[in-house]
Amino acid sequence: MPAEDLPETLHVTTGAQLRAVSNLTRHRIMAVLRFEPATITQIAERVGLAKGSSSYHVRLLERAGLVKVVRTRKVRGVTERYYAMAARSIVLPDPGEGGPDVLMRHAVADLEAAPVDGERHVRMAHLRLTDEQFAELGAQLEALADEYRELSDPSLPDASLVFALFHPASHEKAEREQAERKQAEPEQAEPEQAEGDAK
């Protein structure tokens, strides 16, 4: 299926879909299928999996509706299935306050696994913005990511872009929550001193 025939977005809404995308291996399989279809064997080679493991993970993604078979062909009497993403982009639900952000966890894992001698651009900036500036910057980042996605050439090496624009929790709030957790913890009684220990 050509990329232009795919739906633009697929929203993850079910528990099965969320469990499927929460796994790092399946996240990497979806990255392989982002630009072009691949067989189980090709996926296994690119992700560094055994063929059986690759098949297992792809089947879970297929059952969750995140990938689909887009073509088949016969090779020495065996039917090869080519899998592709079910949409051009996958939209995850907001994890909510204090919840794990699956996308950022996967991004950090991929960054840590990337070759240390490869070129990379990693930066964190602390900003003070009005609500309008915050919204404008978010829209610009989204537009820039979309622009370069359109320029992507499947024949070139992969490059990952991840950004997060958010309002961090205030230190006061974090300290207050930590104090509340300590108060909620049951006090542990100190063990009684055994006779003779005080000598």
CSV table of C-alpha atoms in Angstrom, one decimal:
chain,number,residue,atom,x,y,z
A,1,MET,CA,0.0,0.0,0.0
A,2,PRO,CA,1.6,3.3,-1.0
A,3,ALA,CA,2.1,5.8,1.9
A,4,GLU,CA,-0.3,8.3,0.3
A,5,ASP,CA,-3.1,5.7,0.6
A,6,LEU,CA,-2.6,5.3,4.3
A,7,PRO,CA,-4.8,7.2,6.8
A,8,GLU,CA,-3.0,10.2,8.2
A,9,THR,CA,-3.3,9.2,11.9
A,10,LEU,CA,-4.4,6.3,14.0
A,11,HIS,CA,-5.4,7.1,17.6
A,12,VAL,CA,-4.5,4.5,20.2
A,13,THR,CA,-7.7,4.0,22.2
A,14,THR,CA,-7.9,0.4,23.4
A,15,GLY,CA,-6.0,-1.4,26.1
A,16,ALA,CA,-4.7,-3.9,23.5
A,17,GLN,CA,-3.3,-1.1,21.4
A,18,LEU,CA,-1.7,0.6,24.3
A,19,ARG,CA,-0.1,-2.6,25.5
A,20,ALA,CA,1.2,-3.2,21.9
A,21,VAL,CA,2.9,0.2,21.6
A,22,SER,CA,4.2,0.2,25.2
A,23,ASN,CA,6.7,-2.6,24.3
A,24,LEU,CA,10.2,-1.3,23.1
A,25,THR,CA,10.7,-4.1,20.7
A,26,ARG,CA,7.3,-3.5,19.0
A,27,HIS,CA,8.1,0.2,18.9
A,28,ARG,CA,11.3,-0.6,17.0
A,29,ILE,CA,9.3,-2.9,14.6
A,30,MET,CA,6.9,0.0,13.8
A,31,ALA,CA,9.9,2.2,13.1
A,32,VAL,CA,11.1,-0.3,10.6
A,33,LEU,CA,7.7,-0.3,8.9
A,34,ARG,CA,7.4,3.5,9.0
A,35,PHE,CA,8.6,4.1,5.4
A,36,GLU,CA,8.3,0.8,3.6
A,37,PRO,CA,6.6,-2.6,3.9
A,38,ALA,CA,8.8,-5.6,5.1
A,39,THR,CA,8.4,-9.3,5.7
A,40,ILE,CA,8.9,-11.1,9.0
A,41,THR,CA,12.4,-12.1,7.9
A,42,GLN,CA,13.3,-8.5,6.9
A,43,ILE,CA,12.0,-7.1,10.2
A,44,ALA,CA,13.9,-9.7,12.2
A,45,GLU,CA,17.1,-8.8,10.5
A,46,ARG,CA,16.7,-5.1,10.9
A,47,VAL,CA,15.6,-5.2,14.6
A,48,GLY,CA,18.0,-8.0,15.5
A,49,LEU,CA,15.4,-10.5,16.5
A,50,ALA,CA,15.0,-14.2,16.0
A,51,LYS,CA,12.4,-14.9,13.3
A,52,GLY,CA,10.0,-16.5,15.7
A,53,SER,CA,10.1,-13.5,18.1
A,54,SER,CA,9.6,-11.1,15.2
A,55,SER,CA,6.5,-13.1,14.1
A,56,TYR,CA,5.1,-13.0,17.6
A,57,HIS,CA,5.5,-9.2,18.0
A,58,VAL,CA,4.1,-8.5,14.5
A,59,ARG,CA,1.1,-10.6,15.1
A,60,LEU,CA,0.3,-8.7,18.3
A,61,LEU,CA,0.7,-5.4,16.4
A,62,GLU,CA,-1.6,-6.7,13.6
A,63,ARG,CA,-4.3,-7.9,16.1
A,64,ALA,CA,-4.2,-4.4,17.7
A,65,GLY,CA,-4.8,-2.9,14.3
A,66,LEU,CA,-1.5,-1.0,14.2
A,67,VAL,CA,0.1,-2.8,11.3
A,68,LYS,CA,-1.5,-4.6,8.4
A,69,VAL,CA,-0.6,-6.9,5.5
A,70,VAL,CA,-0.3,-4.8,2.3
A,71,ARG,CA,0.8,-7.4,-0.2
A,72,THR,CA,1.8,-11.1,-0.5
A,73,ARG,CA,4.0,-13.1,-2.9
A,74,LYS,CA,4.8,-16.8,-3.3
A,75,VAL,CA,8.4,-17.8,-2.8
A,76,ARG,CA,9.2,-21.5,-3.4
A,77,GLY,CA,5.6,-22.4,-2.5
A,78,VAL,CA,5.6,-20.3,0.7
A,79,THR,CA,3.5,-17.1,1.0
A,80,GLU,CA,5.5,-14.1,2.1
A,81,ARG,CA,3.5,-11.4,3.8
A,82,TYR,CA,4.6,-7.7,3.6
A,83,TYR,CA,3.6,-5.7,6.6
A,84,ALA,CA,3.2,-1.9,6.8
A,85,MET,CA,1.9,0.6,9.3
A,86,ALA,CA,-1.8,1.0,9.4
A,87,ALA,CA,-1.5,4.8,9.4
A,88,ARG,CA,1.2,7.4,8.7
A,89,SER,CA,1.4,8.4,12.4
A,90,ILE,CA,0.3,6.8,15.7
A,91,VAL,CA,-1.2,9.2,18.3
A,92,LEU,CA,-0.9,8.0,21.9
A,93,PRO,CA,-3.3,9.1,24.6
A,94,ASP,CA,-2.1,11.6,27.2
A,95,PRO,CA,-0.6,9.6,30.1
A,96,GLY,CA,-2.0,12.0,32.6
A,97,GLU,CA,-0.2,13.6,35.6
A,98,GLY,CA,2.4,11.2,37.0
A,99,GLY,CA,1.8,8.6,34.4
A,100,PRO,CA,4.6,7.1,32.3
A,101,ASP,CA,5.1,8.7,28.9
A,102,VAL,CA,5.6,5.7,26.6
A,103,LEU,CA,6.9,7.8,23.7
A,104,MET,CA,9.5,9.5,25.7
A,105,ARG,CA,10.7,6.3,27.4
A,106,HIS,CA,11.1,4.7,24.0
A,107,ALA,CA,12.9,7.7,22.7
A,108,VAL,CA,15.4,7.7,25.6
A,109,ALA,CA,16.0,4.0,25.1
A,110,ASP,CA,16.7,4.5,21.4
A,111,LEU,CA,19.0,7.4,22.2
A,112,GLU,CA,21.0,5.4,24.7
A,113,ALA,CA,21.3,2.6,22.2
A,114,ALA,CA,22.4,4.8,19.4
A,115,PRO,CA,26.1,4.7,18.3
A,116,VAL,CA,28.2,7.0,20.5
A,117,ASP,CA,30.3,8.1,17.6
A,118,GLY,CA,27.3,9.2,15.5
A,119,GLU,CA,26.2,12.8,15.1
A,120,ARG,CA,23.4,13.7,17.4
A,121,HIS,CA,21.7,16.9,18.6
A,122,VAL,CA,20.4,16.8,22.1
A,123,ARG,CA,19.4,19.9,24.0
A,124,MET,CA,17.2,21.0,26.9
A,125,ALA,CA,16.1,24.6,27.3
A,126,HIS,CA,14.2,26.1,30.2
A,127,LEU,CA,11.9,28.8,28.9
A,128,ARG,CA,9.5,31.4,30.4
A,129,LEU,CA,6.6,31.9,27.9
A,130,THR,CA,3.2,33.4,27.7
A,131,ASP,CA,0.3,31.0,26.8
A,132,GLU,CA,0.3,32.4,23.3
A,133,GLN,CA,4.1,31.9,22.9
A,134,PHE,CA,3.8,28.4,24.3
A,135,ALA,CA,1.1,27.5,21.8
A,136,GLU,CA,3.0,29.1,18.9
A,137,LEU,CA,6.2,27.3,19.6
A,138,GLY,CA,4.3,24.0,19.9
A,139,ALA,CA,2.7,24.6,16.5
A,140,GLN,CA,6.0,25.5,14.9
A,141,LEU,CA,7.7,22.3,16.2
A,142,GLU,CA,4.8,20.2,14.9
A,143,ALA,CA,5.0,21.9,11.5
A,144,LEU,CA,8.8,21.5,11.3
A,145,ALA,CA,8.5,17.8,12.1
A,146,ASP,CA,5.8,17.4,9.4
A,147,GLU,CA,7.9,19.3,6.9
A,148,TYR,CA,10.9,17.0,7.3
A,149,ARG,CA,8.7,13.9,7.4
A,150,GLU,CA,7.5,14.8,3.9
A,151,LEU,CA,11.2,15.1,2.8
A,152,SER,CA,12.1,11.7,4.2
A,153,ASP,CA,13.7,9.3,1.6
A,154,PRO,CA,13.3,5.6,2.5
A,155,SER,CA,16.7,4.9,0.9
A,156,LEU,CA,18.5,7.0,3.5
A,157,PRO,CA,19.6,6.0,7.0
A,158,ASP,CA,17.0,6.5,9.8
A,159,ALA,CA,17.0,9.7,11.9
A,160,SER,CA,14.7,10.1,14.9
A,161,LEU,CA,13.2,13.4,16.1
A,162,VAL,CA,11.6,13.7,19.5
A,163,PHE,CA,10.5,16.9,21.2
A,164,ALA,CA,8.6,17.6,24.4
A,165,LEU,CA,7.2,21.1,25.2
A,166,PHE,CA,5.5,21.1,28.6
A,167,HIS,CA,5.1,22.9,31.9
A,168,PRO,CA,7.1,21.0,34.6
A,169,ALA,CA,5.7,20.5,38.0
A,170,SER,CA,6.7,23.2,40.4
A,171,HIS,CA,9.3,22.4,43.1
A,172,GLU,CA,6.9,23.5,45.8
A,173,LYS,CA,4.2,21.1,44.5
A,174,ALA,CA,6.7,18.2,44.2
A,175,GLU,CA,8.0,18.8,47.8
A,176,ARG,CA,4.4,19.0,49.1
A,177,GLU,CA,3.5,15.7,47.4
A,178,GLN,CA,6.6,14.1,48.8
A,179,ALA,CA,5.8,15.3,52.3
A,180,GLU,CA,2.2,14.0,51.9
A,181,ARG,CA,3.5,10.6,50.8
A,182,LYS,CA,5.8,10.4,53.9
A,183,GLN,CA,2.9,11.2,56.2
A,184,ALA,CA,0.8,8.5,54.6
A,185,GLU,CA,3.5,5.8,55.1
A,186,PRO,CA,2.9,3.7,58.3
A,187,GLU,CA,5.6,4.4,60.9
A,188,GLN,CA,7.9,1.5,61.4
A,189,ALA,CA,8.3,0.6,65.0
A,190,GLU,CA,11.9,0.4,66.1
A,191,PRO,CA,12.9,-3.2,67.2
A,192,GLU,CA,13.1,-3.6,70.9
A,193,GLN,CA,16.6,-3.9,72.3
A,194,ALA,CA,17.4,-7.4,73.4
A,195,GLU,CA,18.5,-7.9,76.9
A,196,GLY,CA,22.3,-7.8,77.3
A,197,ASP,CA,22.7,-5.7,74.1
A,198,ALA,CA,23.4,-2.6,76.1
A,199,LYS,CA,26.4,-4.0,77.9
